[in-house]
Amino acid sequence: MSGLNINLEHGPKGYVAEELITGGQVVAPGANGGVKVAAADAEVVLGVALVDAGPTDVTVEDITIARPRRTSVAYGGVEVKLEYTGMLAFGDTVGVAEGGKVKKHAAGAKVGIVTAVPTTTHALVRLY
């Protein structure tokens, strides 16, 4: 009989950023095992990026600033405050909007459920 490796950790999990990612954006699997910003109505999502990251450093005039290459991704039962588009209400199920934001679910993967009355720009979402 084979043994199973049970993972009791509920995140976050670190991934290499395959494009510029801002903390709070919904992310999807990238082409090379990393993550990218999830497209609107994405069918597959991994969770929400917790920190900014990107594949390259940023240069401002003659100064180069190191940018983290990896981002932590929250998932599975974690509550995060996310920027949303359109109208959201307490108890709504959310999906992915343009730019990795969330919106009331209409198509694609279900990201989570709104667990408190949203402000005008952000909603507290329990991730699936």
Backbone as a chain_set.jsonl record, in Angstrom:
{"seq": "MSGLNINLEHGPKGYVAEELITGGQVVAPGANGGVKVAAADAEVVLGVALVDAGPTDVTVEDITIARPRRTSVAYGGVEVKLEYTGMLAFGDTVGVAEGGKVKKHAAGAKVGIVTAVPTTTHALVRLY", "coords": {"N": [[0.848, -1.168, 0.0], [0.618, 2.178, -0.886], [1.897, 5.254, 0.482], [0.496, 8.411, 1.517], [1.241, 11.835, 1.109], [0.326, 14.243, 3.205], [-0.729, 17.517, 3.044], [-1.052, 20.009, 5.259], [-0.972, 22.684, 5.245], [-2.414, 25.841, 4.576], [-1.709, 27.831, 2.854], [0.002, 31.03, 2.574], [1.38, 30.313, -0.71], [4.464, 30.403, -2.43], [5.281, 31.812, -5.61], [6.99, 32.282, -8.743], [6.899, 35.376, -10.373], [5.649, 35.863, -13.528], [5.024, 38.059, -14.924], [4.491, 41.579, -14.352], [3.104, 41.941, -11.21], [0.74, 43.039, -8.872], [0.229, 43.261, -5.401], [-2.812, 41.92, -4.214], [-4.043, 41.362, -6.57], [-5.88, 38.951, -8.477], [-4.49, 35.876, -9.4], [-3.307, 33.653, -11.999], [-2.214, 30.435, -13.328], [0.97, 30.631, -14.903], [2.885, 30.374, -17.98], [5.29, 29.097, -17.497], [5.344, 27.717, -15.055], [5.113, 29.623, -13.123], [3.287, 32.53, -11.995], [0.696, 34.683, -13.344], [-1.184, 37.706, -13.921], [-4.61, 37.162, -13.573], [-6.889, 36.857, -16.26], [-9.935, 38.574, -17.238], [-12.86, 36.817, -16.366], [-11.481, 34.396, -16.147], [-10.948, 30.903, -16.379], [-9.377, 29.329, -14.762], [-7.865, 29.881, -11.694], [-5.359, 30.646, -9.225], [-5.303, 31.955, -6.815], [-4.859, 34.84, -4.708], [-2.477, 37.355, -5.135], [-0.207, 38.388, -2.658], [1.874, 40.164, -2.376], [3.739, 42.675, -4.226], [5.423, 41.874, -7.269], [7.739, 40.987, -9.904], [9.177, 40.058, -13.113], [11.459, 41.491, -13.733], [13.806, 44.068, -12.703], [13.075, 47.471, -11.718], [13.706, 50.499, -13.39], [14.397, 53.81, -12.71], [15.041, 56.756, -14.102], [18.415, 57.028, -13.695], [18.644, 55.104, -11.782], [18.476, 51.842, -10.547], [16.086, 49.737, -9.197], [15.693, 46.998, -7.151], [13.328, 44.458, -7.682], [11.107, 42.198, -6.14], [11.164, 38.794, -7.23], [9.413, 36.81, -6.703], [6.066, 36.084, -5.58], [3.78, 35.815, -2.866], [0.966, 33.705, -2.68], [-2.324, 33.726, -1.686], [-4.918, 31.451, -0.726], [-7.802, 29.245, -0.47], [-9.955, 29.529, 1.87], [-8.971, 31.736, 3.168], [-9.41, 35.143, 4.135], [-9.43, 38.088, 2.28], [-8.967, 41.558, 1.48], [-10.211, 42.907, -1.369], [-9.976, 44.778, -4.42], [-12.746, 45.805, -6.358], [-14.949, 45.725, -9.268], [-17.912, 47.161, -10.748], [-21.071, 46.321, -9.229], [-21.308, 45.084, -5.951], [-22.472, 42.981, -3.303], [-22.958, 42.041, 0.134], [-22.466, 38.634, 0.617], [-22.442, 37.958, -2.083], [-21.127, 35.925, -4.732], [-17.905, 35.971, -6.15], [-16.061, 36.539, -9.2], [-13.377, 36.779, -11.621], [-12.39, 39.996, -12.654], [-11.359, 42.46, -15.114], [-7.846, 43.159, -15.111], [-7.147, 41.681, -12.865], [-8.803, 42.26, -10.757], [-11.849, 41.797, -8.806], [-15.279, 40.817, -9.464], [-18.885, 40.605, -9.47], [-19.763, 37.249, -9.794], [-20.14, 35.871, -13.004], [-19.166, 34.408, -15.081], [-16.587, 31.977, -15.796], [-14.042, 31.017, -13.372], [-15.006, 30.652, -9.935], [-14.025, 32.826, -7.473], [-14.381, 33.503, -4.776], [-16.375, 34.424, -1.859], [-18.222, 37.267, -0.821], [-17.816, 38.527, 2.372], [-18.559, 40.561, 4.051], [-20.212, 43.752, 4.263], [-19.441, 45.551, 1.376], [-17.05, 48.262, 0.863], [-16.901, 51.343, -1.009], [-14.946, 50.723, -2.869], [-13.549, 48.39, -2.19], [-13.822, 44.929, -1.221], [-14.344, 42.495, 1.318], [-13.293, 39.295, 0.925], [-13.801, 35.831, 1.142], [-11.718, 33.411, 0.12], [-12.065, 30.689, -2.182]], "CA": [[0.0, 0.0, 0.0], [1.428, 3.388, -0.953], [1.596, 6.277, 1.472], [0.106, 9.73, 1.015], [1.839, 12.989, 1.753], [-0.777, 15.153, 3.5], [-0.329, 18.91, 3.226], [-2.012, 20.67, 6.139], [-0.788, 24.129, 5.103], [-3.475, 26.476, 3.795], [-1.156, 28.969, 2.128], [0.217, 31.276, 1.157], [2.41, 29.567, -1.407], [5.26, 31.313, -3.248], [5.426, 31.541, -7.042], [7.732, 33.258, -9.534], [6.023, 36.256, -11.162], [6.011, 35.833, -14.941], [4.77, 39.427, -15.393], [4.327, 42.49, -13.225], [1.939, 41.61, -10.386], [0.548, 43.909, -7.719], [-0.476, 42.606, -4.306], [-4.252, 42.116, -4.257], [-4.588, 40.91, -7.851], [-6.125, 37.524, -8.654], [-3.474, 35.343, -10.311], [-3.555, 32.39, -12.681], [-0.958, 29.786, -13.701], [1.693, 31.168, -16.048], [3.341, 29.399, -18.961], [6.532, 28.438, -17.064], [5.251, 27.263, -13.669], [4.928, 30.769, -12.239], [1.933, 33.09, -12.031], [0.438, 35.908, -14.083], [-2.465, 38.308, -13.546], [-5.72, 36.44, -14.191], [-7.707, 37.621, -17.211], [-11.362, 38.637, -16.907], [-13.601, 35.56, -16.538], [-10.54, 33.272, -16.247], [-11.484, 29.607, -15.966], [-8.482, 28.757, -13.763], [-7.143, 30.837, -10.863], [-4.644, 30.02, -8.115], [-5.564, 32.695, -5.586], [-4.622, 36.285, -4.732], [-1.108, 37.753, -4.811], [-0.145, 39.178, -1.43], [2.916, 41.19, -2.499], [4.15, 43.051, -5.576], [6.577, 41.143, -7.8], [7.868, 41.07, -11.35], [10.32, 39.318, -13.642], [12.62, 42.367, -13.919], [13.929, 45.218, -11.814], [12.509, 48.704, -12.271], [14.707, 51.557, -13.512], [13.867, 55.169, -12.691], [16.168, 57.586, -14.549], [19.651, 56.243, -13.687], [18.647, 54.268, -10.578], [17.801, 50.554, -10.688], [15.527, 49.283, -7.928], [15.414, 45.563, -7.184], [11.924, 44.095, -7.477], [11.018, 40.772, -5.821], [10.816, 37.928, -8.357], [8.379, 35.88, -6.252], [4.952, 36.631, -4.804], [3.03, 34.846, -2.077], [-0.402, 33.617, -3.179], [-3.285, 33.236, -0.693], [-5.999, 30.637, -1.285], [-8.452, 28.291, 0.409], [-10.525, 29.883, 3.166], [-8.37, 32.973, 3.669], [-10.172, 36.337, 3.791], [-8.59, 39.192, 1.824], [-9.697, 42.731, 1.01], [-9.905, 43.015, -2.792], [-10.599, 45.829, -5.211], [-13.755, 45.218, -7.247], [-15.605, 46.57, -10.261], [-19.354, 46.929, -10.794], [-21.8, 46.342, -7.955], [-21.175, 43.886, -5.113], [-23.204, 43.015, -2.041], [-22.648, 41.016, 1.123], [-22.959, 37.313, 0.226], [-22.244, 37.678, -3.513], [-19.998, 35.129, -5.193], [-17.131, 36.797, -7.068], [-15.173, 35.978, -10.21], [-12.288, 37.668, -12.0], [-12.636, 41.144, -13.533], [-10.159, 42.931, -15.812], [-6.763, 43.647, -14.264], [-6.997, 40.888, -11.649], [-9.763, 42.664, -9.726], [-12.981, 40.878, -8.755], [-16.605, 41.326, -9.807], [-19.923, 39.609, -9.226], [-19.504, 36.123, -10.688], [-21.047, 35.634, -14.124], [-18.531, 33.403, -15.935], [-15.247, 31.614, -15.357], [-13.854, 30.433, -12.046], [-15.488, 31.365, -8.751], [-12.866, 33.16, -6.66], [-14.744, 33.487, -3.369], [-17.663, 34.994, -1.473], [-18.11, 38.51, -0.056], [-18.179, 38.174, 3.747], [-18.948, 41.768, 4.793], [-20.731, 44.791, 3.366], [-18.298, 46.181, 0.714], [-16.911, 49.715, 0.798], [-17.139, 51.769, -2.395], [-13.894, 50.232, -3.771], [-12.992, 47.109, -1.776], [-14.709, 43.956, -0.566], [-13.695, 41.407, 2.054], [-13.67, 38.075, 0.204], [-13.258, 34.552, 1.597], [-11.322, 32.692, -1.088], [-12.388, 29.257, -2.305]], "C": [[0.9, 1.24, 0.0], [0.996, 4.383, 0.12], [1.237, 7.59, 0.805], [0.831, 10.8, 1.796], [0.729, 14.01, 1.963], [-0.222, 16.546, 3.773], [-1.403, 19.605, 4.053], [-1.89, 22.195, 6.071], [-1.865, 24.705, 4.2], [-2.99, 27.734, 3.081], [-0.627, 30.023, 3.074], [1.34, 30.404, 0.603], [3.145, 30.539, -2.317], [5.372, 30.848, -4.691], [6.278, 32.631, -7.678], [6.723, 34.071, -10.347], [6.513, 36.255, -12.604], [5.714, 37.164, -15.631], [4.605, 40.29, -14.161], [3.014, 42.196, -12.511], [1.921, 42.55, -9.189], [-0.199, 43.125, -6.648], [-1.953, 42.943, -4.336], [-4.87, 41.698, -5.576], [-4.805, 39.396, -7.824], [-5.12, 37.03, -9.685], [-3.863, 33.963, -10.823], [-2.211, 31.735, -12.995], [-0.341, 30.447, -14.928], [2.158, 30.033, -16.95], [4.533, 28.574, -18.475], [6.514, 28.006, -15.609], [5.123, 28.387, -12.655], [3.487, 31.245, -12.298], [1.906, 34.359, -12.868], [-0.894, 36.452, -13.595], [-3.571, 37.566, -14.296], [-6.517, 37.372, -15.097], [-9.157, 37.636, -16.733], [-12.029, 37.319, -17.267], [-12.688, 34.35, -16.724], [-11.187, 32.0, -15.709], [-10.667, 28.984, -14.835], [-7.765, 29.878, -13.022], [-6.467, 30.08, -9.727], [-4.943, 30.686, -6.782], [-5.279, 34.168, -5.788], [-3.181, 36.56, -4.312], [-1.121, 38.642, -3.573], [0.879, 40.296, -1.497], [3.209, 41.475, -3.961], [5.362, 42.225, -5.988], [6.609, 41.314, -9.31], [9.116, 40.358, -11.822], [11.582, 40.169, -13.819], [12.645, 43.458, -12.861], [13.3, 46.428, -12.488], [13.615, 49.766, -12.285], [14.005, 52.899, -13.594], [15.053, 56.095, -12.932], [17.431, 56.727, -14.537], [19.762, 55.335, -12.455], [17.865, 52.985, -10.851], [17.368, 50.083, -9.305], [15.174, 47.812, -8.063], [13.947, 45.309, -6.879], [11.9, 42.601, -7.119], [10.58, 39.972, -7.048], [9.661, 36.976, -8.007], [7.29, 36.626, -5.498], [4.321, 35.488, -4.012], [1.589, 34.88, -2.556], [-1.286, 32.984, -2.105], [-4.396, 32.472, -1.395], [-6.703, 29.897, -0.157], [-8.885, 28.754, 1.783], [-9.968, 31.15, 3.785], [-9.266, 34.141, 3.262], [-9.201, 37.454, 3.44], [-9.47, 40.337, 1.341], [-9.256, 42.983, -0.426], [-10.631, 44.179, -3.438], [-11.578, 45.179, -6.176], [-14.283, 46.238, -8.236], [-17.089, 46.232, -10.264], [-19.981, 47.05, -9.425], [-21.591, 45.015, -7.236], [-21.97, 44.087, -3.838], [-22.706, 41.892, -1.146], [-23.273, 39.689, 0.676], [-22.806, 36.979, -1.246], [-21.034, 36.776, -3.732], [-19.253, 35.969, -6.22], [-16.287, 35.956, -8.017], [-14.134, 37.028, -10.555], [-12.77, 38.75, -12.959], [-11.319, 41.502, -14.224], [-9.119, 43.416, -14.812], [-6.582, 42.887, -12.97], [-7.863, 41.336, -10.499], [-10.865, 41.613, -9.682], [-14.269, 41.601, -9.119], [-17.614, 40.247, -9.443], [-19.765, 38.494, -10.262], [-20.58, 35.981, -11.753], [-20.508, 34.527, -15.021], [-17.142, 33.112, -15.387], [-15.236, 31.035, -13.958], [-14.492, 31.297, -10.966], [-14.287, 31.562, -7.836], [-13.189, 33.056, -5.176], [-16.1, 34.107, -3.134], [-17.425, 36.228, -0.605], [-18.648, 38.252, 1.347], [-18.511, 39.371, 4.634], [-19.487, 42.777, 3.783], [-19.535, 45.508, 2.737], [-18.268, 47.691, 0.903], [-17.146, 50.105, -0.663], [-16.092, 51.208, -3.368], [-13.381, 48.841, -3.442], [-14.041, 46.231, -1.089], [-13.876, 42.915, 0.156], [-14.226, 40.106, 1.458], [-13.0, 36.866, 0.838], [-12.987, 33.732, 0.336], [-11.727, 31.24, -1.037], [-11.122, 28.458, -2.466]], "O": [[1.834, 1.334, 0.796], [-0.138, 4.346, 0.598], [1.627, 7.848, -0.333], [1.012, 10.682, 3.008], [0.237, 14.587, 0.993], [0.646, 16.725, 4.628], [-2.535, 19.77, 3.597], [-2.62, 22.911, 6.757], [-2.192, 24.117, 3.168], [-3.791, 28.605, 2.745], [-0.807, 29.9, 4.286], [2.138, 29.837, 1.35], [2.519, 31.412, -2.917], [5.535, 29.659, -4.967], [6.288, 33.77, -7.21], [5.801, 33.51, -10.939], [7.662, 36.606, -12.873], [6.103, 37.375, -16.78], [4.583, 39.779, -13.042], [1.947, 42.199, -13.125], [2.953, 42.82, -8.576], [-1.152, 42.407, -6.951], [-2.322, 44.11, -4.468], [-6.094, 41.676, -5.702], [-4.022, 38.656, -7.229], [-4.913, 37.67, -10.716], [-4.619, 33.222, -10.195], [-1.175, 32.398, -12.936], [-1.046, 30.785, -15.879], [1.853, 28.867, -16.701], [4.768, 27.475, -18.977], [7.571, 27.934, -14.982], [5.034, 28.132, -11.454], [2.577, 30.476, -12.609], [2.925, 35.017, -13.077], [-1.65, 35.744, -12.93], [-3.48, 37.366, -15.507], [-6.783, 38.522, -14.749], [-9.556, 36.804, -15.918], [-11.794, 36.768, -18.343], [-13.07, 33.383, -17.383], [-11.889, 32.03, -14.699], [-11.193, 28.204, -14.041], [-7.13, 30.729, -13.644], [-6.929, 29.017, -9.312], [-4.847, 30.049, -5.733], [-5.432, 34.694, -6.89], [-2.717, 36.073, -3.28], [-1.952, 39.544, -3.457], [0.774, 41.275, -0.758], [2.964, 40.638, -4.83], [6.222, 41.913, -5.164], [5.625, 41.735, -9.918], [10.016, 40.081, -11.029], [12.664, 39.622, -14.033], [11.639, 43.735, -12.209], [13.027, 46.408, -13.688], [14.363, 49.911, -11.317], [13.131, 53.107, -14.436], [15.949, 56.212, -12.096], [17.512, 55.772, -15.309], [20.848, 54.857, -12.128], [16.73, 53.031, -11.326], [18.166, 50.035, -8.37], [14.445, 47.421, -8.975], [13.391, 45.872, -5.936], [12.612, 41.816, -7.745], [9.727, 40.419, -7.814], [9.018, 36.412, -8.892], [7.54, 37.651, -4.864], [4.333, 34.337, -4.447], [1.043, 35.953, -2.812], [-1.041, 31.86, -1.667], [-4.772, 32.801, -2.52], [-6.246, 29.923, 0.986], [-8.245, 28.406, 2.776], [-10.451, 31.592, 4.828], [-9.823, 34.136, 2.165], [-8.27, 37.741, 4.192], [-10.579, 40.117, 0.853], [-8.08, 43.24, -0.685], [-11.751, 44.524, -3.059], [-11.287, 44.129, -6.75], [-14.096, 47.445, -8.075], [-17.484, 45.147, -9.836], [-19.493, 47.783, -8.565], [-21.687, 43.949, -7.845], [-22.126, 45.207, -3.353], [-22.11, 40.922, -1.612], [-24.469, 39.629, 0.39], [-23.017, 35.83, -1.636], [-20.044, 36.858, -3.005], [-19.875, 36.609, -7.068], [-15.862, 34.844, -7.7], [-14.017, 38.045, -9.871], [-13.461, 38.471, -13.939], [-10.283, 40.902, -13.937], [-9.46, 44.01, -13.79], [-5.928, 43.386, -12.054], [-7.696, 40.859, -9.377], [-10.824, 40.642, -10.437], [-14.342, 42.83, -9.088], [-17.242, 39.113, -9.144], [-19.649, 38.761, -11.458], [-21.773, 35.972, -11.452], [-21.275, 33.795, -15.646], [-16.59, 33.894, -14.613], [-16.266, 30.62, -13.425], [-14.515, 32.523, -11.072], [-13.612, 30.601, -7.466], [-12.367, 32.574, -4.397], [-16.883, 34.298, -4.065], [-16.535, 36.233, 0.245], [-19.788, 37.816, 1.51], [-18.722, 39.212, 5.836], [-19.237, 42.657, 2.583], [-18.689, 46.027, 3.464], [-19.307, 48.328, 1.08], [-17.553, 49.265, -1.465], [-16.324, 51.215, -4.577], [-12.833, 48.167, -4.315], [-14.993, 46.713, -0.475], [-12.825, 42.501, -0.334], [-15.428, 39.84, 1.475], [-11.787, 36.86, 1.05], [-13.906, 33.401, -0.414], [-11.733, 30.626, 0.03], [-11.176, 27.234, -2.586]]}, "num_chains": 1, "name": "protein.A"}
